[in-house]
mmCIF file with all atom_site columns, C-alpha atoms in Angstrom:
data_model
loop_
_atom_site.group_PDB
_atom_site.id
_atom_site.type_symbol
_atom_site.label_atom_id
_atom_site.label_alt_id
_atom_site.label_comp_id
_atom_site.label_asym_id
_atom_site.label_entity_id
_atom_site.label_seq_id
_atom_site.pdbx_PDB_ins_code
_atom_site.Cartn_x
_atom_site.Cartn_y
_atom_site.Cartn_z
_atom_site.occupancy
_atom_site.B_iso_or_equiv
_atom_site.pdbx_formal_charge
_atom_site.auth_seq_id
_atom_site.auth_comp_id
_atom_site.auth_asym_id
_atom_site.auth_atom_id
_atom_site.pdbx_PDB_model_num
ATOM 1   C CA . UNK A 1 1   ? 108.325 93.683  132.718 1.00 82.00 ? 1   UNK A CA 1
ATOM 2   C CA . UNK A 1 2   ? 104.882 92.669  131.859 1.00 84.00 ? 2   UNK A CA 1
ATOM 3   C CA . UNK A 1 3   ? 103.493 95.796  133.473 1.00 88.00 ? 3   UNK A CA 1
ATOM 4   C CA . UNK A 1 4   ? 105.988 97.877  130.506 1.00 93.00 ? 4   UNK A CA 1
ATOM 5   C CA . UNK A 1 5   ? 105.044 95.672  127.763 1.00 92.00 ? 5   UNK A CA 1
ATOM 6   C CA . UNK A 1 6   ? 100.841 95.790  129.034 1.00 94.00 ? 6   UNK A CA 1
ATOM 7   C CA . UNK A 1 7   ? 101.675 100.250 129.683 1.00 95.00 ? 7   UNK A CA 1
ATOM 8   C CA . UNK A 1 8   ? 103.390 100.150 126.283 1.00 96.00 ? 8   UNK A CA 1
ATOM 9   C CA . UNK A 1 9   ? 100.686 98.017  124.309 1.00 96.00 ? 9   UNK A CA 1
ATOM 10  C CA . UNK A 1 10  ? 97.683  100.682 125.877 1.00 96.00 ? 10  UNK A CA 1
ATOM 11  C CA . UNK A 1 11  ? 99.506  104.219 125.410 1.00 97.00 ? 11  UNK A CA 1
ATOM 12  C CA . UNK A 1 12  ? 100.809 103.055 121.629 1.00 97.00 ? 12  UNK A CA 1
ATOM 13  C CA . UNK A 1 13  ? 97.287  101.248 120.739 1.00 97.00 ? 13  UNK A CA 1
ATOM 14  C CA . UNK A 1 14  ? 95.321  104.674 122.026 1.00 97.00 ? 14  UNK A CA 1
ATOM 15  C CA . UNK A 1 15  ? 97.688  107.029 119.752 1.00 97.00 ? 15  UNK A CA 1
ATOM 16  C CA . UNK A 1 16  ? 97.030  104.780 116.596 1.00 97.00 ? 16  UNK A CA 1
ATOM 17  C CA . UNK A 1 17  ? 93.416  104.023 117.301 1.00 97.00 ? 17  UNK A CA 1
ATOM 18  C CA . UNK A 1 18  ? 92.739  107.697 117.841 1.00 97.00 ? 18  UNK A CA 1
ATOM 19  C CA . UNK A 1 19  ? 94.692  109.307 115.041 1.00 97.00 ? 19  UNK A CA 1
ATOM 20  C CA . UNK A 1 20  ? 93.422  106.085 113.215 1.00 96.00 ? 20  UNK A CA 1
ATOM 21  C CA . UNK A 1 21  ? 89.677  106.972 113.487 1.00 96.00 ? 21  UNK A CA 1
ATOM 22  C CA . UNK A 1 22  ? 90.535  110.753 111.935 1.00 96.00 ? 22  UNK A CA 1
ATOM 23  C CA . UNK A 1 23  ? 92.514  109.273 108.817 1.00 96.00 ? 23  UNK A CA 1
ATOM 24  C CA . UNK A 1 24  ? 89.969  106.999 108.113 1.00 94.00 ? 24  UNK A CA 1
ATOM 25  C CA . UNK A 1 25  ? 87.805  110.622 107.106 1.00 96.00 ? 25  UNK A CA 1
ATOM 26  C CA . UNK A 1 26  ? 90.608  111.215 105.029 1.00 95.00 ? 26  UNK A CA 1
ATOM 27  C CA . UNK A 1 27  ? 88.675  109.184 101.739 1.00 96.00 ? 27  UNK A CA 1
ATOM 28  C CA . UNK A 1 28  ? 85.886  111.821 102.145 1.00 97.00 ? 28  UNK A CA 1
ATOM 29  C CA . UNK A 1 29  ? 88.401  114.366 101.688 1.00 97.00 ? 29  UNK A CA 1
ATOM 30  C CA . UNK A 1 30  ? 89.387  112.844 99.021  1.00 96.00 ? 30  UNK A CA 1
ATOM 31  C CA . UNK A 1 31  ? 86.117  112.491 97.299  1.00 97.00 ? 31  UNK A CA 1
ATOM 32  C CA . UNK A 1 32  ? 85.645  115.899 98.007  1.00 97.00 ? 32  UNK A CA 1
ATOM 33  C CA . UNK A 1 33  ? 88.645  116.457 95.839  1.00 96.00 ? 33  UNK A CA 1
ATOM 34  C CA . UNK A 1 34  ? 87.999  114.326 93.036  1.00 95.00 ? 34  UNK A CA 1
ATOM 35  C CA . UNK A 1 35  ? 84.443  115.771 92.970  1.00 96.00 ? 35  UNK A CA 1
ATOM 36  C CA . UNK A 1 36  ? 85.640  119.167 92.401  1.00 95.00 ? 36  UNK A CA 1
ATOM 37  C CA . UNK A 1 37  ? 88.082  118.124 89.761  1.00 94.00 ? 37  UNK A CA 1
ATOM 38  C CA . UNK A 1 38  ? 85.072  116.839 87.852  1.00 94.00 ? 38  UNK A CA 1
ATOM 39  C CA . UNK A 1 39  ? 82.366  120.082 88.858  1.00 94.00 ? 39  UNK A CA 1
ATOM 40  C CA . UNK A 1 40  ? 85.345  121.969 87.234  1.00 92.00 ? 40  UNK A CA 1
ATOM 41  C CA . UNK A 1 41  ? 86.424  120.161 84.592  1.00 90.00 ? 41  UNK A CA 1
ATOM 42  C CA . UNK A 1 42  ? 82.934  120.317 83.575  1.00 91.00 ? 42  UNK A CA 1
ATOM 43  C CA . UNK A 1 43  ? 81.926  123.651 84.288  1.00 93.00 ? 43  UNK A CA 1
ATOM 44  C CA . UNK A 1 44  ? 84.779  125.814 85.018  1.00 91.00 ? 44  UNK A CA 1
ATOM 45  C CA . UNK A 1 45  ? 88.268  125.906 84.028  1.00 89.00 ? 45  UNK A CA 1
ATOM 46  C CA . UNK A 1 46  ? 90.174  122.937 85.318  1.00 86.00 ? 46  UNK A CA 1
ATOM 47  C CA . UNK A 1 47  ? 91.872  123.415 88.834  1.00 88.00 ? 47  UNK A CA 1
ATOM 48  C CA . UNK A 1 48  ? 95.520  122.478 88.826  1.00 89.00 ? 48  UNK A CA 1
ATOM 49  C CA . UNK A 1 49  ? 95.935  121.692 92.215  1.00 93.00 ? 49  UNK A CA 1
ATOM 50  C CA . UNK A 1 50  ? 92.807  118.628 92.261  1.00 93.00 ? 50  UNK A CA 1
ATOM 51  C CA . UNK A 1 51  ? 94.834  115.813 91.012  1.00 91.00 ? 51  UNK A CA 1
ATOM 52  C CA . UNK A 1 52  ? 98.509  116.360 93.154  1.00 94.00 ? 52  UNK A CA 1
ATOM 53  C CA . UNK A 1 53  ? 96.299  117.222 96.247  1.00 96.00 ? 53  UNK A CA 1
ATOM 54  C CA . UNK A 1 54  ? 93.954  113.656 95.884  1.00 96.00 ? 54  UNK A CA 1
ATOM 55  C CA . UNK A 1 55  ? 97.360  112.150 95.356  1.00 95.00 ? 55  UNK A CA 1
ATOM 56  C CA . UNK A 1 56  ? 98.679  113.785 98.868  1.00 96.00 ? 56  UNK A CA 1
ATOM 57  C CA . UNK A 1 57  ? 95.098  112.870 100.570 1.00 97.00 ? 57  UNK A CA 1
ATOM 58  C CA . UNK A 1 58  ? 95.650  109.662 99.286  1.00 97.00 ? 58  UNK A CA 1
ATOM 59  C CA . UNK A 1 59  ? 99.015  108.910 101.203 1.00 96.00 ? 59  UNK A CA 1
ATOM 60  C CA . UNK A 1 60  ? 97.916  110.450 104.372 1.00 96.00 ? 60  UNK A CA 1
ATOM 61  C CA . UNK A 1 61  ? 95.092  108.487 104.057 1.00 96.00 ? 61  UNK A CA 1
ATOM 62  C CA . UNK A 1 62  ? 96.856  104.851 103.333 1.00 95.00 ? 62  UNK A CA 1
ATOM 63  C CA . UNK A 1 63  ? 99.989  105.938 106.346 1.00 96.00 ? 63  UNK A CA 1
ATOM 64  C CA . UNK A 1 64  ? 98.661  106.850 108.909 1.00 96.00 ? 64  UNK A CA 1
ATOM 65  C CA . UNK A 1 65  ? 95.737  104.765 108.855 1.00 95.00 ? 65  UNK A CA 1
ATOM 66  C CA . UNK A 1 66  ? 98.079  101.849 108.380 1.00 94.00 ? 66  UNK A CA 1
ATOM 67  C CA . UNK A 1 67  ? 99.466  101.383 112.371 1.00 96.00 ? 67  UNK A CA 1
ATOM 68  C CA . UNK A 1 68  ? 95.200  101.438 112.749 1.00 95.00 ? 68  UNK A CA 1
ATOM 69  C CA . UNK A 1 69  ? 94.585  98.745  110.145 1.00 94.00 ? 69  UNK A CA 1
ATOM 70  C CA . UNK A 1 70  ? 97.314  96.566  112.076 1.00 92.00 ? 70  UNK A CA 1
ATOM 71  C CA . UNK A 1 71  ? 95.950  97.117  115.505 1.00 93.00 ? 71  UNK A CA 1
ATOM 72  C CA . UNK A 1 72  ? 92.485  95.896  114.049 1.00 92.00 ? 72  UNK A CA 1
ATOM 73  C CA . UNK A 1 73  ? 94.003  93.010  112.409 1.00 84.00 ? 73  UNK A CA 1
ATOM 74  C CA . UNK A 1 74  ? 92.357  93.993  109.449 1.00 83.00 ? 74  UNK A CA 1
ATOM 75  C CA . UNK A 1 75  ? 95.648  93.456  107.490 1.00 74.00 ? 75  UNK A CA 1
ATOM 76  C CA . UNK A 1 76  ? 95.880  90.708  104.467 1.00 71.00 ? 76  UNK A CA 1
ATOM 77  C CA . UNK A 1 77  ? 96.705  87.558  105.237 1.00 70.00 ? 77  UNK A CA 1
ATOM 78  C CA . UNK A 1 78  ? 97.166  84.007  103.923 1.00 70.00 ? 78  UNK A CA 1
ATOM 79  C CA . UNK A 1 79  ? 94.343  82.384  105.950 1.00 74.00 ? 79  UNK A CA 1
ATOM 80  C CA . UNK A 1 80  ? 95.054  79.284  103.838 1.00 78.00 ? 80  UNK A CA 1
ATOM 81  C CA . UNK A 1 81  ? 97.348  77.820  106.936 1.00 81.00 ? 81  UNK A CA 1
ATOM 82  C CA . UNK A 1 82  ? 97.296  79.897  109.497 1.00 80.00 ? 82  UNK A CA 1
ATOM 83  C CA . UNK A 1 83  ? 93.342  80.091  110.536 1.00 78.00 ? 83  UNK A CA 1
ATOM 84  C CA . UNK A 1 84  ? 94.063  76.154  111.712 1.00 85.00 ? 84  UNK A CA 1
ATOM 85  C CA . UNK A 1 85  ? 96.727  76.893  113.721 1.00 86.00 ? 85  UNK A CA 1
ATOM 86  C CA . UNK A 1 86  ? 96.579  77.123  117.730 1.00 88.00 ? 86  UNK A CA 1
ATOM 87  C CA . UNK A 1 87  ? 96.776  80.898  119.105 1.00 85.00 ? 87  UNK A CA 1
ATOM 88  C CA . UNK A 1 88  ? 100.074 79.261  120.139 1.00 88.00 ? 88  UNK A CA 1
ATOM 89  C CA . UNK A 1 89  ? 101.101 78.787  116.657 1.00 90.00 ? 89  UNK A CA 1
ATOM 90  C CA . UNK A 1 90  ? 99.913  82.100  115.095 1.00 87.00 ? 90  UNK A CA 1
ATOM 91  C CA . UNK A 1 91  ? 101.894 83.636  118.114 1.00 88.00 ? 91  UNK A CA 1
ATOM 92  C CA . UNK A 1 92  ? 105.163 82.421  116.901 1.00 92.00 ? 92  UNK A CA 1
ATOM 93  C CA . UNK A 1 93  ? 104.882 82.651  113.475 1.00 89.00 ? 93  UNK A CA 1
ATOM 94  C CA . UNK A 1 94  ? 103.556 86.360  113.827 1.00 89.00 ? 94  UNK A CA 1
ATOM 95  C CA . UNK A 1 95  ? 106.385 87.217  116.541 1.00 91.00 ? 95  UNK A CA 1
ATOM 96  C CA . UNK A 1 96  ? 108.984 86.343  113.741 1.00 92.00 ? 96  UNK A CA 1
ATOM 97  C CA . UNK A 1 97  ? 106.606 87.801  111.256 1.00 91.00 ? 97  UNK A CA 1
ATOM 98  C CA . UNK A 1 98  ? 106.316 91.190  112.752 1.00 94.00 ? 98  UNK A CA 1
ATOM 99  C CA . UNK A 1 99  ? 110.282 91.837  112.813 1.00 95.00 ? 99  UNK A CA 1
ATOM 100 C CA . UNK A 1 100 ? 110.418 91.354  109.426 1.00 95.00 ? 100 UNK A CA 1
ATOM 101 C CA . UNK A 1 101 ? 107.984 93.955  109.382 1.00 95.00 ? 101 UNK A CA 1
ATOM 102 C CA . UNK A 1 102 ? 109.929 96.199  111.615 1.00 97.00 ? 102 UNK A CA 1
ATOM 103 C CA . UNK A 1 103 ? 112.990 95.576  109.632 1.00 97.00 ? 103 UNK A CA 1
ATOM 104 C CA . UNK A 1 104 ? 111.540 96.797  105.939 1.00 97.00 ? 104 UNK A CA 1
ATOM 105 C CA . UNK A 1 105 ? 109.756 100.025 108.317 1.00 97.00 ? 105 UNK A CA 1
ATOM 106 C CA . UNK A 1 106 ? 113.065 101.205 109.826 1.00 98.00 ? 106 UNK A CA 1
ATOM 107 C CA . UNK A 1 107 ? 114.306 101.151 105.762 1.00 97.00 ? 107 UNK A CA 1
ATOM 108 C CA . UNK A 1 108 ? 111.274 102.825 104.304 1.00 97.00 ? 108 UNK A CA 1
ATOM 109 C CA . UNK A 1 109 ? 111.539 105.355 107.106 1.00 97.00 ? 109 UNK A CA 1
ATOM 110 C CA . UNK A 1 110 ? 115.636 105.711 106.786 1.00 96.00 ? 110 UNK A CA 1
ATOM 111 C CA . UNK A 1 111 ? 113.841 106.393 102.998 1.00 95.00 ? 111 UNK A CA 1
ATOM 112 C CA . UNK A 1 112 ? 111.585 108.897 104.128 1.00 96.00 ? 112 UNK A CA 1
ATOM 113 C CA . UNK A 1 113 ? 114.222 110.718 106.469 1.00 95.00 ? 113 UNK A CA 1
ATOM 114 C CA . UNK A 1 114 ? 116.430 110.895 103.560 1.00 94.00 ? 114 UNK A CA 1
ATOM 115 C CA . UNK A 1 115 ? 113.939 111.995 100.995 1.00 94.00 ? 115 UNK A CA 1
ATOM 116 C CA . UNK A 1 116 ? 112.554 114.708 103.576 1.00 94.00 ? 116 UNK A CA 1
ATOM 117 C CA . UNK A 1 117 ? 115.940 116.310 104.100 1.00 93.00 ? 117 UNK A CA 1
ATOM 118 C CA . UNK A 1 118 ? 116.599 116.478 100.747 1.00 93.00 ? 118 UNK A CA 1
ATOM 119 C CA . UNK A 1 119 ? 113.146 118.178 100.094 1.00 94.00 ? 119 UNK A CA 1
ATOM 120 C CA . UNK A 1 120 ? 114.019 121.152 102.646 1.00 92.00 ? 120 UNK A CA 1
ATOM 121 C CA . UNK A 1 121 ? 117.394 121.563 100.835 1.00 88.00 ? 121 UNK A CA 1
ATOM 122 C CA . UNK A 1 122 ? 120.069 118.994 102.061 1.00 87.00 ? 122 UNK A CA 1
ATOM 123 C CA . UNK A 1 123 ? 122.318 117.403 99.674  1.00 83.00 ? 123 UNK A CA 1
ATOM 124 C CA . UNK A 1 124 ? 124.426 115.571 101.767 1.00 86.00 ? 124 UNK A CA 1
ATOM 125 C CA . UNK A 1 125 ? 125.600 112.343 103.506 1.00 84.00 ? 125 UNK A CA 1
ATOM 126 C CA . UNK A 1 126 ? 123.857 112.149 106.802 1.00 90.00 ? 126 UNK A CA 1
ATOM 127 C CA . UNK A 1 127 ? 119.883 113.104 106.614 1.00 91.00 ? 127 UNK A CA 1
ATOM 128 C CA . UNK A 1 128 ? 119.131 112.138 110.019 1.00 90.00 ? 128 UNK A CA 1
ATOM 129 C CA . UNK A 1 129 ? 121.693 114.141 111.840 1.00 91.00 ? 129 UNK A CA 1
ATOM 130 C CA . UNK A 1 130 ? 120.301 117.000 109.376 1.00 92.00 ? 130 UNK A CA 1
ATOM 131 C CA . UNK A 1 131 ? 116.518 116.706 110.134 1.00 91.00 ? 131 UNK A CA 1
ATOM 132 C CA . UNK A 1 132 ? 117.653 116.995 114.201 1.00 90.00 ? 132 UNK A CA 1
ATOM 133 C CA . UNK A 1 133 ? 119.774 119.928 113.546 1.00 91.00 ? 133 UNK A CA 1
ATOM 134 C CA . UNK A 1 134 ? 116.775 121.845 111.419 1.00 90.00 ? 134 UNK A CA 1
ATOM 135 C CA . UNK A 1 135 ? 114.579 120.684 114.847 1.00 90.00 ? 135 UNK A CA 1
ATOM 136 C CA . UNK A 1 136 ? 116.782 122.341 117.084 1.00 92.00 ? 136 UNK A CA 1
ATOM 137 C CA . UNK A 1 137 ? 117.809 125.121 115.174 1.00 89.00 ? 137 UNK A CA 1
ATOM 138 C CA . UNK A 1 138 ? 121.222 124.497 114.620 1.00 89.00 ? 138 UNK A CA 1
ATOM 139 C CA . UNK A 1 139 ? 120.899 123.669 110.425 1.00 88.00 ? 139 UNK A CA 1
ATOM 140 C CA . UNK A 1 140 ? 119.153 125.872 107.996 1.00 88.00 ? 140 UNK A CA 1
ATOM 141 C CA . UNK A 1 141 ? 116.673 124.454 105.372 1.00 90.00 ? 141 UNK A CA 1
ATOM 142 C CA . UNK A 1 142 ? 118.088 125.182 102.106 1.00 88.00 ? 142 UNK A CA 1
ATOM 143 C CA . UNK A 1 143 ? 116.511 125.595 98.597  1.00 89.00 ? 143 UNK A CA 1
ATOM 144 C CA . UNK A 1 144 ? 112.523 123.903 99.227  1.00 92.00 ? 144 UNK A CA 1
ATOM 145 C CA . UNK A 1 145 ? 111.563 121.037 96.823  1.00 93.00 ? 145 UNK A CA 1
ATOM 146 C CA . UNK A 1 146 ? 108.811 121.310 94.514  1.00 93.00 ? 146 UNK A CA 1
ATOM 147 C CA . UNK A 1 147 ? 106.651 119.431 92.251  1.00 92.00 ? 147 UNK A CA 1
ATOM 148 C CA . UNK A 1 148 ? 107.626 119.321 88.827  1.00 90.00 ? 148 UNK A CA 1
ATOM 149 C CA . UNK A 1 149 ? 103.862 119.597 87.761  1.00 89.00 ? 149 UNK A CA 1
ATOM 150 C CA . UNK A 1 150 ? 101.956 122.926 86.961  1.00 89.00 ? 150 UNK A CA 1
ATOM 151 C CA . UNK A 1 151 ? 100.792 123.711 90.144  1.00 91.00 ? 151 UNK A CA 1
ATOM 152 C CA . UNK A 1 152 ? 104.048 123.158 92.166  1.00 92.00 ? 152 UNK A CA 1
ATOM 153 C CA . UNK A 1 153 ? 103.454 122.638 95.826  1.00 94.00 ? 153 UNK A CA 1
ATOM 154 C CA . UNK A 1 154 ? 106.138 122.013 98.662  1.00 95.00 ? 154 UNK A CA 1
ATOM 155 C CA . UNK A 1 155 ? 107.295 118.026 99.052  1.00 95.00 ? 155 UNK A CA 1
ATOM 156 C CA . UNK A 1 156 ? 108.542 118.501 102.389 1.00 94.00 ? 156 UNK A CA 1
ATOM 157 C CA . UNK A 1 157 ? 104.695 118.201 104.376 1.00 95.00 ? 157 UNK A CA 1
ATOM 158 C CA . UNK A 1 158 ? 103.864 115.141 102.545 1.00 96.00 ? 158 UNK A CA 1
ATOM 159 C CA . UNK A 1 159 ? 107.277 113.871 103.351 1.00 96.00 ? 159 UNK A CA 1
ATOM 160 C CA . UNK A 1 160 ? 107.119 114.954 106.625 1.00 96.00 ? 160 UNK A CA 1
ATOM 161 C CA . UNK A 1 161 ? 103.613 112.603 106.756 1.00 97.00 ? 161 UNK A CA 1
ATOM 162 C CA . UNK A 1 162 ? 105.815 109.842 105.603 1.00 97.00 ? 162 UNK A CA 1
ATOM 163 C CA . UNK A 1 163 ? 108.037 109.839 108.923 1.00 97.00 ? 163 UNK A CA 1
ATOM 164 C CA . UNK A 1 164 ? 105.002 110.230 111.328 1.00 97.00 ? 164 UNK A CA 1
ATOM 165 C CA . UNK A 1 165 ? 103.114 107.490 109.661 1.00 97.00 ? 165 UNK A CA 1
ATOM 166 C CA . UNK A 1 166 ? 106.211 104.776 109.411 1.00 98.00 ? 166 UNK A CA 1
ATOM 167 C CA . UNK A 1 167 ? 107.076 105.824 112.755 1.00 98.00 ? 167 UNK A CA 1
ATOM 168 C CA . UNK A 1 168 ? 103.669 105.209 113.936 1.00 98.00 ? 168 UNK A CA 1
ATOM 169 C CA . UNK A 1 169 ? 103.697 101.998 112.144 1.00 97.00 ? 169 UNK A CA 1
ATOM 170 C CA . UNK A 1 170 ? 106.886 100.531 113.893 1.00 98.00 ? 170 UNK A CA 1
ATOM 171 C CA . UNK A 1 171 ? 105.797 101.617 117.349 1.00 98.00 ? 171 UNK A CA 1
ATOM 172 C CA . UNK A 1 172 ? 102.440 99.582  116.399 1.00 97.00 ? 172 UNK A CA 1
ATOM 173 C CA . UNK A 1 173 ? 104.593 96.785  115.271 1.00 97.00 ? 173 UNK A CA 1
ATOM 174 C CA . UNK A 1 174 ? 106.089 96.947  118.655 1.00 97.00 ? 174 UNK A CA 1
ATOM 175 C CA . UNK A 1 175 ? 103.092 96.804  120.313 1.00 97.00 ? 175 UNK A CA 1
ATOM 176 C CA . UNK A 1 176 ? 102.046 94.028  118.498 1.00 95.00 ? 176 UNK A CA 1
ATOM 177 C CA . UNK A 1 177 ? 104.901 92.025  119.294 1.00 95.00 ? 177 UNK A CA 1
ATOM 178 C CA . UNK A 1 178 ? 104.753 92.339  122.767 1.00 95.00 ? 178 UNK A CA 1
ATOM 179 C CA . UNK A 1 179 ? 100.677 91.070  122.664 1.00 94.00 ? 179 UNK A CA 1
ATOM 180 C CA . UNK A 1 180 ? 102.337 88.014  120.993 1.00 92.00 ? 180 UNK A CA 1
ATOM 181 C CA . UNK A 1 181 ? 105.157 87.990  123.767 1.00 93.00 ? 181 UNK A CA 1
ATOM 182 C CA . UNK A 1 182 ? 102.606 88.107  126.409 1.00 93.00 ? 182 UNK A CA 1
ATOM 183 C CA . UNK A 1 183 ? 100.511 86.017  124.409 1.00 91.00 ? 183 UNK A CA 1
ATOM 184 C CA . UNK A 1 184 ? 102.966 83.231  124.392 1.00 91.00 ? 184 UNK A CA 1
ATOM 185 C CA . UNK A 1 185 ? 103.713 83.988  128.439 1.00 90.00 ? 185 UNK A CA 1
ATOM 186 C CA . UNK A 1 186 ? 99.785  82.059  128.452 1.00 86.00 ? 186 UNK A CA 1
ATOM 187 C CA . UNK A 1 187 ? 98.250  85.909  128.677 1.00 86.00 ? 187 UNK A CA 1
ATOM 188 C CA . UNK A 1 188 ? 95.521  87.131  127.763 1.00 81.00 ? 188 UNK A CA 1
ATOM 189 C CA . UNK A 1 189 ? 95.471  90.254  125.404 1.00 77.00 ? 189 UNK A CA 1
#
C-alpha cells in the first residue's frame, strides 16, 4: 500500500509541478494584455477583447497554478498555532484539514461541470452524464454560450479550464493526504 500511496504522491506531484511551472508565465501574459489595453487606449482605438481576455488569463493563471501552490506549501495559513506543533500534530490536523478541502473541490467542480454543460448548450438535469456523452459522441452541443459584453467570446474554454484545474487540485489534495498518511506511518516524505 505504501508503494501506491509513494507511486501516487510522485506521478500526481510531477503533473502539477510541471503544468505548475507553465501557469506561473501566465502573469506575463497577462501583463502583456493589460499593456496593450493601455498602448491602445492611448494611441489607438480601444481593443474590446483586452479586458475579458486579462480576466480569462487571470483564472487560468490562479487554477491551475493552485494544485502547484499546494504542493509547495506556499498556501496561507494561520501560523499563529500550528508552527509550534510537532510534525505529528500538523499531520493530523492537516489530514482532517485537507478533506475539508476535498469536500468544497468536488462542489466547486460539480459547479464547474454544471456551468460547462450549460455553456455548450445543455439545459437539463444531469450535466455530468451530458459532458461524457459530448466526449464520446453520443450528445450534441447545443446553442454555445457567450459573453454578454461587446466582444463576445465562447464560455465553454474557460469553463472547460475550470474542470482541469479543480480536478488537478483534488488529485493534489490526494496526494497531500497520503504524505500526511505516510507521514503519520513515522515516514519520511
Amino acid at each position: 500500500m505504501r508503494g501506491v500511496m509513494r507511486g501516487y504522491i510522485t506521478a500526481v506531484d510531477a503533473v502539477n509541478y510541471r503544468i505548475g511551472r507553465i501557469a506561473m508565465y501566465g502573469i506575463f501574459v497577462l501583463m502583456g494584455i493589460l499593456l496593450w489595453s493601455s498602448v491602445s487606449k492611448t494611441f489607438f482605438l480601444p481593443s474590446l477583447w483586452t479586458l475579458e481576455m486579462a480576466q480569462f488569463v487571470m483564472v487560468g493563471y490562479y487554477i491551475l497554478g493552485g494544485p502547484y501552490s499546494l504542493q509547495l506549501g506556499s498556501n496561507v495559513r494561520m501560523d499563529l498555532l500550528y508552527g509550534g506543533w510537532s510534525p505529528r500534530r500538523k499531520a493530523w490536523v492537516d489530514l482532517f484539514t485537507v478533506l475539508l478541502l476535498i469536500f468544497y473541490l468536488l462542489v466547486l467542480l460539480y459547479g464547474a461541470i454544471s456551468s460547462t454543460a450549460y455553456s455548450l448548450g445543455y439545459w437539463k438535469t444531469e450535466p455530468i452524464s451530458y459532458l461524457f456523452g459530448v466526449i464520446t459522441g453520443s450528445e450534441e452541443v447545443g446553442r454555445l454560450e457567450r459573453s454578454s459584453s461587446v466582444w463576445r467570446p465562447y464560455m465553454w474554454p474557460i469553463k472547460l479550464v475550470m474542470i482541469i484545474g479543480f480536478t488537478l487540485m483534488i488529485l493534489q489534495c490526494l496526494s497531500e493526504f497520503c504524505k500526511d498518511v505516510l507521514r503519520l506511518k513515522g515516514e519520511e516524505i
